[in-house]
């Protein structure tokens, strides 16, 4: 009789716990660092370079996470996510993969380090991203 009560108790507990699991779906984390950036024209310039840099219109700041892979459909794994530092690993199928770290100095200035593989070739770069105007 005690065995039957134990089985009923375990079954009831499992049912309750599985109900909580169903009621609380997994949520993807937001990126507070990216949400705090000012939209507009940004210039990405290699640190220490005298070149003018690459201008981009920053509508979707998540593009900064995979600069070498552009709009490719990539899966992401968040390594570190706080308002001043964001580090993400991503995979883009046969297009390659990478790890990007963004450090925010202000809403208009970031430091970006990224490395990985693109089209079967390695890449590694450090750029300063600075808001330079409107799009």
Coordinates of C-alpha atoms in Angstrom, one line a residue:
X1 CA 0.0 0.0 0.0
X2 CA 2.8 2.4 0.9
X3 CA 4.4 1.7 -2.5
X4 CA 1.2 2.7 -4.3
X5 CA 1.0 6.0 -2.4
X6 CA 4.6 6.7 -3.2
X7 CA 4.0 6.1 -6.9
X8 CA 0.9 8.3 -6.8
X9 CA 2.9 11.1 -5.1
X10 CA 5.7 10.9 -7.6
X11 CA 3.3 10.9 -10.5
X12 CA 1.4 13.9 -9.1
X13 CA 4.7 15.8 -8.5
X14 CA 5.9 15.0 -12.0
X15 CA 2.6 16.3 -13.4
X16 CA 2.9 19.5 -11.5
X17 CA 6.5 20.1 -12.4
X18 CA 5.9 19.4 -16.1
X19 CA 3.0 21.9 -16.0
X20 CA 5.4 24.6 -14.9
X21 CA 7.8 23.7 -17.7
X22 CA 5.1 24.1 -20.2
X23 CA 3.8 27.3 -18.7
X24 CA 7.3 29.0 -18.8
X25 CA 8.6 28.8 -22.4
X26 CA 12.3 29.6 -23.0
X27 CA 12.9 33.3 -23.8
X28 CA 15.8 34.6 -25.9
X29 CA 17.8 37.3 -24.0
X30 CA 17.6 40.9 -25.2
X31 CA 20.8 42.7 -25.9
X32 CA 20.8 45.7 -23.6
X33 CA 24.1 47.0 -25.1
X34 CA 22.7 47.0 -28.6
X35 CA 19.3 48.5 -27.5
X36 CA 21.2 51.4 -26.1
X37 CA 23.0 52.4 -29.3
X38 CA 21.8 55.4 -31.3
X39 CA 20.5 54.5 -34.8
X40 CA 21.9 56.3 -37.8
X41 CA 25.1 56.4 -39.9
X42 CA 28.0 54.7 -38.2
X43 CA 31.6 54.5 -39.3
X44 CA 33.5 51.3 -38.6
X45 CA 37.2 52.0 -38.6
X46 CA 40.2 49.7 -37.9
X47 CA 41.9 50.9 -34.7
X48 CA 45.0 52.8 -35.5
X49 CA 44.2 53.1 -39.2
X50 CA 44.3 56.4 -41.2
X51 CA 41.8 55.0 -43.7
X52 CA 38.3 56.6 -43.6
X53 CA 36.6 53.4 -42.6
X54 CA 33.4 51.7 -43.7
X55 CA 30.1 53.6 -43.3
X56 CA 26.9 51.6 -42.5
X57 CA 23.4 52.7 -41.8
X58 CA 22.6 51.1 -38.4
X59 CA 18.9 50.3 -38.3
X60 CA 19.3 46.8 -36.8
X61 CA 22.3 46.9 -34.4
X62 CA 22.4 43.1 -34.3
X63 CA 24.3 43.3 -37.6
X64 CA 27.3 44.4 -35.6
X65 CA 27.4 40.9 -34.2
X66 CA 28.3 39.3 -37.5
X67 CA 29.9 42.0 -39.6
X68 CA 31.8 39.5 -41.8
X69 CA 28.6 37.5 -42.5
X70 CA 26.2 40.4 -43.1
X71 CA 22.5 39.3 -43.3
X72 CA 23.3 35.6 -43.4
X73 CA 20.9 33.5 -41.3
X74 CA 23.0 32.5 -38.3
X75 CA 22.4 30.8 -35.0
X76 CA 23.8 32.6 -31.9
X77 CA 25.0 31.5 -28.5
X78 CA 25.3 34.4 -26.0
X79 CA 28.5 34.1 -23.9
X80 CA 28.3 37.4 -22.0
X81 CA 25.4 39.9 -22.0
X82 CA 25.5 43.1 -20.0
X83 CA 24.9 46.8 -20.8
X84 CA 28.6 47.5 -21.3
X85 CA 29.9 44.3 -22.9
X86 CA 28.3 41.7 -25.2
X87 CA 30.0 38.5 -26.4
X88 CA 28.3 36.2 -28.9
X89 CA 29.4 33.1 -30.8
X90 CA 27.5 32.4 -34.0
X91 CA 27.3 29.8 -36.8
X92 CA 26.1 30.5 -40.3
X93 CA 26.1 27.0 -41.9
X94 CA 28.5 26.7 -44.8
X95 CA 29.2 30.4 -44.8
X96 CA 31.2 30.1 -41.6
X97 CA 31.2 31.1 -38.0
X98 CA 32.6 33.6 -35.6
X99 CA 32.8 35.1 -32.1
X100 CA 32.2 38.8 -31.7
X101 CA 32.8 41.0 -28.6
X102 CA 31.4 44.5 -28.4
X103 CA 32.3 46.9 -25.6
X104 CA 30.2 50.0 -25.3
X105 CA 31.8 53.3 -24.4
X106 CA 28.7 55.4 -25.1
X107 CA 25.5 55.3 -27.1
X108 CA 27.5 56.5 -30.1
X109 CA 30.9 54.7 -29.6
X110 CA 31.7 51.0 -29.4
X111 CA 34.8 48.8 -29.7
X112 CA 34.3 45.6 -31.7
X113 CA 36.5 42.5 -31.9
X114 CA 35.6 39.6 -34.1
X115 CA 37.3 36.5 -35.3
X116 CA 36.2 33.4 -37.1
X117 CA 35.9 31.7 -40.5
X118 CA 34.2 33.1 -43.6
X119 CA 34.1 31.2 -46.9
X120 CA 36.7 28.7 -45.5
X121 CA 39.2 31.5 -44.7
X122 CA 40.0 32.9 -41.2
X123 CA 39.4 36.5 -40.2
X124 CA 40.2 38.6 -37.2
X125 CA 39.7 42.3 -36.8
X126 CA 39.3 45.1 -34.2
X127 CA 37.3 48.2 -35.2
X128 CA 35.9 51.2 -33.5
X129 CA 32.3 51.9 -34.3
X130 CA 31.3 55.6 -34.1
X131 CA 28.0 57.2 -34.9
X132 CA 28.8 59.9 -37.5
X133 CA 25.4 61.2 -38.6
X134 CA 21.9 60.4 -40.0
X135 CA 21.2 57.9 -42.7

